[in-house]
XYZ file of C-alpha atoms in Angstrom:
347
model
C 26.601 119.032 54.117
C 29.899 119.747 55.788
C 29.675 123.632 55.334
C 26.079 123.714 56.927
C 27.154 121.567 60.001
C 30.217 123.815 60.449
C 27.709 126.439 60.581
C 25.779 124.984 63.301
C 28.939 123.737 65.132
C 30.282 127.435 64.991
C 26.866 128.593 66.612
C 27.197 125.874 69.065
C 30.535 127.161 70.550
C 29.266 130.890 69.957
C 26.596 130.231 72.345
C 28.530 128.113 74.939
C 30.952 130.849 74.628
C 28.321 133.409 75.264
C 27.001 132.097 78.138
C 30.160 131.225 79.721
C 30.804 134.947 79.506
C 27.651 135.889 80.960
C 28.241 133.888 84.128
C 31.916 136.052 84.199
C 30.243 139.502 85.164
C 30.850 139.463 88.555
C 34.446 141.007 87.453
C 37.825 139.619 86.760
C 38.417 138.748 90.184
C 35.805 136.280 90.422
C 36.612 134.598 86.520
C 40.314 133.818 87.757
C 38.847 131.761 90.234
C 36.544 129.524 88.190
C 38.283 126.092 86.531
C 40.022 126.874 83.297
C 39.105 124.194 81.050
C 40.910 124.890 77.131
C 40.536 122.619 74.503
C 42.874 122.304 71.721
C 40.673 120.672 69.202
C 42.163 117.933 66.265
C 43.842 119.216 62.755
C 41.091 119.959 60.540
C 38.998 117.775 62.364
C 35.923 120.423 63.369
C 33.173 119.803 60.679
C 33.728 116.052 60.205
C 30.060 115.125 60.866
C 31.661 112.572 63.266
C 34.314 111.961 65.628
C 35.250 115.389 66.538
C 31.915 117.113 65.930
C 30.645 114.776 68.965
C 33.702 115.850 70.954
C 32.208 119.370 70.715
C 28.819 118.406 71.712
C 30.296 117.220 74.611
C 32.222 119.918 75.523
C 29.012 122.118 75.121
C 26.919 120.190 77.175
C 29.665 120.258 79.669
C 29.942 124.266 79.626
C 25.992 124.711 80.077
C 25.974 122.664 83.430
C 29.058 124.437 85.260
C 30.771 127.174 86.283
C 33.628 126.942 84.501
C 35.991 129.343 81.881
C 36.007 127.605 78.597
C 38.405 128.312 75.740
C 38.269 126.395 72.504
C 41.264 126.546 70.238
C 41.660 125.511 66.334
C 45.020 125.015 65.493
C 46.226 124.737 61.724
C 49.109 123.077 62.427
C 51.506 121.314 65.185
C 53.471 124.271 64.917
C 50.454 126.141 66.162
C 49.514 123.771 68.663
C 52.807 123.606 70.204
C 52.664 127.459 70.686
C 49.373 126.900 72.505
C 50.616 124.284 74.832
C 53.660 126.465 75.857
C 51.249 129.371 76.521
C 49.329 127.208 78.414
C 52.131 126.303 80.412
C 53.151 129.705 81.025
C 50.270 130.589 82.722
C 50.040 131.890 86.151
C 49.069 129.066 88.583
C 47.553 131.661 90.942
C 44.873 131.638 88.558
C 43.288 128.438 89.798
C 42.796 124.621 88.457
C 43.501 124.681 84.791
C 42.715 122.106 82.311
C 44.460 121.527 79.012
C 42.183 119.272 76.566
C 44.598 117.579 73.748
C 41.744 116.505 71.425
C 43.929 114.273 69.396
C 46.732 111.396 69.786
C 48.634 113.662 67.045
C 49.552 115.974 69.642
C 51.171 112.947 71.993
C 54.916 114.134 70.842
C 54.266 117.536 72.028
C 54.008 116.200 75.405
C 56.967 114.023 75.036
C 59.304 116.902 73.719
C 58.300 119.222 76.523
C 59.088 120.112 80.342
C 55.844 120.060 81.648
C 56.050 120.393 85.393
C 52.506 119.593 86.274
C 50.709 119.041 89.207
C 47.116 118.644 90.667
C 46.265 122.093 90.194
C 46.969 122.219 86.718
C 46.534 118.801 84.435
C 46.320 117.592 80.980
C 44.017 115.043 79.447
C 44.968 113.504 75.972
C 42.917 111.912 73.835
C 43.209 108.453 72.084
C 46.730 107.168 74.027
C 47.540 103.546 75.319
C 48.623 103.709 78.565
C 52.134 104.783 77.772
C 55.183 106.331 80.224
C 53.835 109.718 80.210
C 54.367 112.658 82.848
C 52.748 112.562 86.252
C 49.384 114.825 85.482
C 48.543 113.738 82.207
C 45.479 111.665 82.335
C 44.713 109.603 78.937
C 41.980 107.334 77.601
C 41.953 104.603 74.969
C 38.628 103.366 72.641
C 39.470 100.190 71.337
C 38.179 99.779 68.107
C 39.744 96.601 66.594
C 36.106 95.031 68.193
C 34.065 96.976 66.243
C 35.625 97.054 63.339
C 36.191 93.332 63.296
C 32.577 92.913 64.090
C 31.747 95.244 61.047
C 33.834 93.198 59.115
C 31.869 89.979 59.904
C 28.622 91.847 59.164
C 30.097 92.444 55.937
C 30.955 89.072 54.829
C 28.585 88.018 52.193
C 29.967 91.349 49.895
C 31.413 90.455 47.005
C 34.325 93.004 47.455
C 35.250 95.024 50.746
C 37.367 98.347 50.923
C 38.511 100.573 53.499
C 39.171 104.140 53.233
C 41.431 105.465 55.356
C 42.923 108.879 56.242
C 46.418 107.796 56.667
C 48.804 105.338 57.334
C 49.807 104.334 61.148
C 47.429 107.040 62.394
C 46.794 105.606 66.010
C 43.112 105.726 66.364
C 42.758 104.419 62.975
C 45.064 101.032 62.216
C 43.156 99.251 64.893
C 40.461 99.519 63.193
C 41.694 98.968 59.778
C 43.048 95.922 61.253
C 39.821 94.784 62.624
C 37.728 94.952 59.870
C 40.199 93.103 57.637
C 40.448 90.581 60.211
C 36.665 89.730 60.850
C 36.366 90.191 56.672
C 38.818 87.334 56.015
C 37.754 85.437 58.609
C 33.855 84.883 57.430
C 34.090 85.768 54.298
C 37.740 84.255 52.729
C 38.771 86.798 51.450
C 40.613 90.232 51.378
C 39.934 93.650 52.066
C 41.558 96.154 49.822
C 43.293 99.451 51.761
C 43.521 102.871 50.588
C 44.985 105.429 52.404
C 43.742 109.234 51.117
C 47.074 110.870 52.469
C 50.066 110.674 54.071
C 49.414 112.469 56.877
C 46.150 114.075 58.611
C 45.372 115.924 55.546
C 43.346 112.696 54.838
C 40.870 113.598 57.419
C 40.014 116.817 54.827
C 39.864 115.120 51.219
C 35.889 114.579 50.440
C 36.265 115.120 46.957
C 39.037 112.325 46.898
C 37.420 109.791 48.287
C 34.059 110.459 46.272
C 35.797 109.724 43.021
C 37.239 106.668 44.963
C 34.296 105.574 45.912
C 33.264 105.935 41.987
C 35.633 103.689 40.735
C 34.984 100.872 42.683
C 32.775 97.642 41.962
C 29.009 98.955 42.731
C 28.678 95.524 44.638
C 31.560 96.911 47.236
C 31.219 97.445 51.172
C 32.965 100.357 52.555
C 34.212 100.678 55.817
C 35.489 104.276 55.805
C 38.040 105.542 58.373
C 38.837 109.337 57.051
C 37.108 111.408 59.216
C 35.461 114.492 57.057
C 36.704 112.803 54.109
C 33.871 110.031 54.665
C 31.339 112.922 53.568
C 32.593 112.410 50.030
C 31.446 108.459 50.192
C 28.065 109.262 51.683
C 27.486 111.563 48.691
C 28.344 109.345 46.278
C 26.075 107.095 47.565
C 23.429 109.305 47.474
C 24.163 110.417 44.305
C 23.824 106.756 42.316
C 20.253 106.275 43.729
C 19.677 102.701 42.588
C 23.552 101.584 43.657
C 24.009 98.462 45.252
C 27.139 99.883 47.509
C 27.069 99.790 50.918
C 28.592 101.699 53.572
C 29.257 101.540 57.210
C 28.334 104.914 59.083
C 31.468 105.869 61.066
C 31.878 107.428 64.778
C 28.160 108.596 65.170
C 24.665 107.038 63.631
C 25.085 107.879 60.379
C 21.836 106.582 58.911
C 20.423 109.768 58.062
C 23.248 110.619 55.433
C 22.513 107.826 52.821
C 19.910 104.972 52.272
C 22.755 102.610 51.572
C 24.232 102.173 55.578
C 23.081 99.678 57.056
C 24.742 100.262 60.294
C 26.545 102.644 62.071
C 30.359 102.111 64.185
C 29.496 104.230 67.030
C 32.016 105.890 69.763
C 30.728 107.850 72.491
C 33.315 109.965 72.716
C 31.132 113.185 73.289
C 29.839 111.056 76.329
C 32.968 110.373 77.364
C 34.508 113.991 77.240
C 31.700 115.135 79.047
C 32.007 112.860 82.311
C 35.826 113.373 82.359
C 35.083 117.346 81.899
C 32.381 116.897 84.931
C 34.603 114.886 86.994
C 37.664 117.017 86.862
C 35.585 119.981 87.845
C 34.101 118.388 90.909
C 37.505 117.470 92.121
C 36.963 113.596 91.666
C 40.011 110.925 91.634
C 40.604 110.176 88.191
C 42.634 107.504 86.788
C 45.855 108.106 84.749
C 44.337 105.782 82.133
C 40.615 104.489 81.423
C 40.051 101.838 78.072
C 36.554 101.570 76.156
C 35.509 98.674 73.821
C 33.175 96.987 72.492
C 29.671 97.587 74.286
C 32.028 100.073 76.659
C 31.991 103.429 74.538
C 32.221 101.516 71.087
C 29.051 99.562 69.706
C 27.405 98.818 65.987
C 23.775 100.644 65.880
C 21.714 99.258 63.129
C 20.019 102.040 60.721
C 16.393 102.126 61.886
C 15.151 103.096 57.929
C 17.495 100.787 55.866
C 14.508 98.384 55.244
C 12.398 101.425 54.475
C 14.347 103.705 52.070
C 16.573 101.599 50.065
C 15.622 101.422 46.682
C 18.502 98.765 45.368
C 19.476 95.569 47.237
C 20.840 91.905 46.965
C 18.806 88.668 47.998
C 21.262 87.914 50.952
C 20.353 90.641 53.286
C 16.718 90.998 52.005
C 15.419 89.634 55.380
C 14.630 92.286 57.841
C 16.244 90.977 60.517
C 19.333 90.196 58.585
C 21.415 92.648 60.184
C 20.386 91.887 63.690
C 20.753 88.412 63.451
C 24.101 88.969 62.142
C 24.959 91.406 64.841
C 24.063 88.994 67.686
C 25.787 85.456 66.042
C 29.011 87.585 65.914
C 29.215 89.696 68.914
C 30.538 87.094 71.246
C 33.339 86.091 68.851
C 33.987 89.734 68.355
C 34.440 90.640 71.597
C 36.826 87.940 72.053
C 38.524 89.025 69.432
C 39.192 92.224 71.040
C 40.521 91.028 74.556
C 43.315 89.001 72.555
C 44.175 91.793 70.470
C 44.873 94.158 73.229
C 46.272 91.752 75.488
C 49.380 92.414 75.113
C 49.208 95.958 73.419
C-alpha cells in the first residue's frame, strides 16, 4: 500500500510542478517576480499514508490555485536539510518574496543554530512548534494532540489491553499523544497502557515490518494506538491479514477506515487544510500571527469509521451495539477538552 501511495504522491507532485512551469512561460523575468515557496518535507516522511502525505495534498491544492514558484525538497538527512536552509538564506533578495516551509519540528534545531536575518519578504514557516523564542520572521503553529489522544484512550477503555506504538522517544509531536492516550485509558479503565518505541530516532517512522511483528506478538484483545507515521502501515496490514482477529486499531492522522476492518475510529489532524490556509494567507500578504494553536475540534478530532459495523467479521460484546462508539465519543468529549486545556496551560 505504501508503494502505491508513494507513486500516487509523486505523480501529484509532478503534475503540480508541471502546472507551475506552464505558468512561467512568460520568461525568466516574470518568473522571478512570482512569490517563491520552498517546502522541505520531513525526513523519510513522504508516502506515510497519513500526516506527511496530507501535507503534500494541501501544498498541491494551494499550488493549483495561485501564481507561485513552488519547490518541493525531500532531504534524506539532517545535513542535507541544513544545506537546503543555507542555500535558501543565500538567495538574492531581489528575486521577490520567498517562504521556506519546514514541514517537521525536527528542523527547529537548525533555526536555533543559524543566523537567519529574515524580514517581511523572506519568512519561514516551522511546523509543530510551541510558541518558543524563535527569531523574527519565523512563523510556527502547534497541533495539540493530547485531547484527541485522551479521548481515544477513553474510547478504548473496555479493551483488555492497550498498546501505544510510537516512532521514537521524545518526538515532540508524538509524546503529548502518548501521554494523552495513556491518561485517558488509565482514568476510565483503571489499567496501564503499554508503550513501545520502534527506534531511537526518526527512522522509527519507516519501520512497517517491525511494527507488523510487534502487532503479531500482542494479545488479540489489544487496542493499538499507533503513532509511528509510515510504520503504522505494518499494523494495519497485520490487522487485515488475520481475518477473524479481535484486535482493534485506531486510525491515525487521516481517516483510515479503508485500511482495515478493525479500525473503529481515526484520530484525524487537518494538517493539509492548515498548510493550505497558511500558504494562501502568505501569498495574499495577510497579517499572519507568529504562532497559532489548534486542538480538539479545531484541527484535531475523532472520525468514526462509517463501515465498521458492516465490515467486521469478529467482535466483542461490549461494542456490539451500533451506536457504541458514537455514544462513547459524545460522553467523554467534554472531559477530553477540559483535560487538554489543563495539560497545555503551562506548556
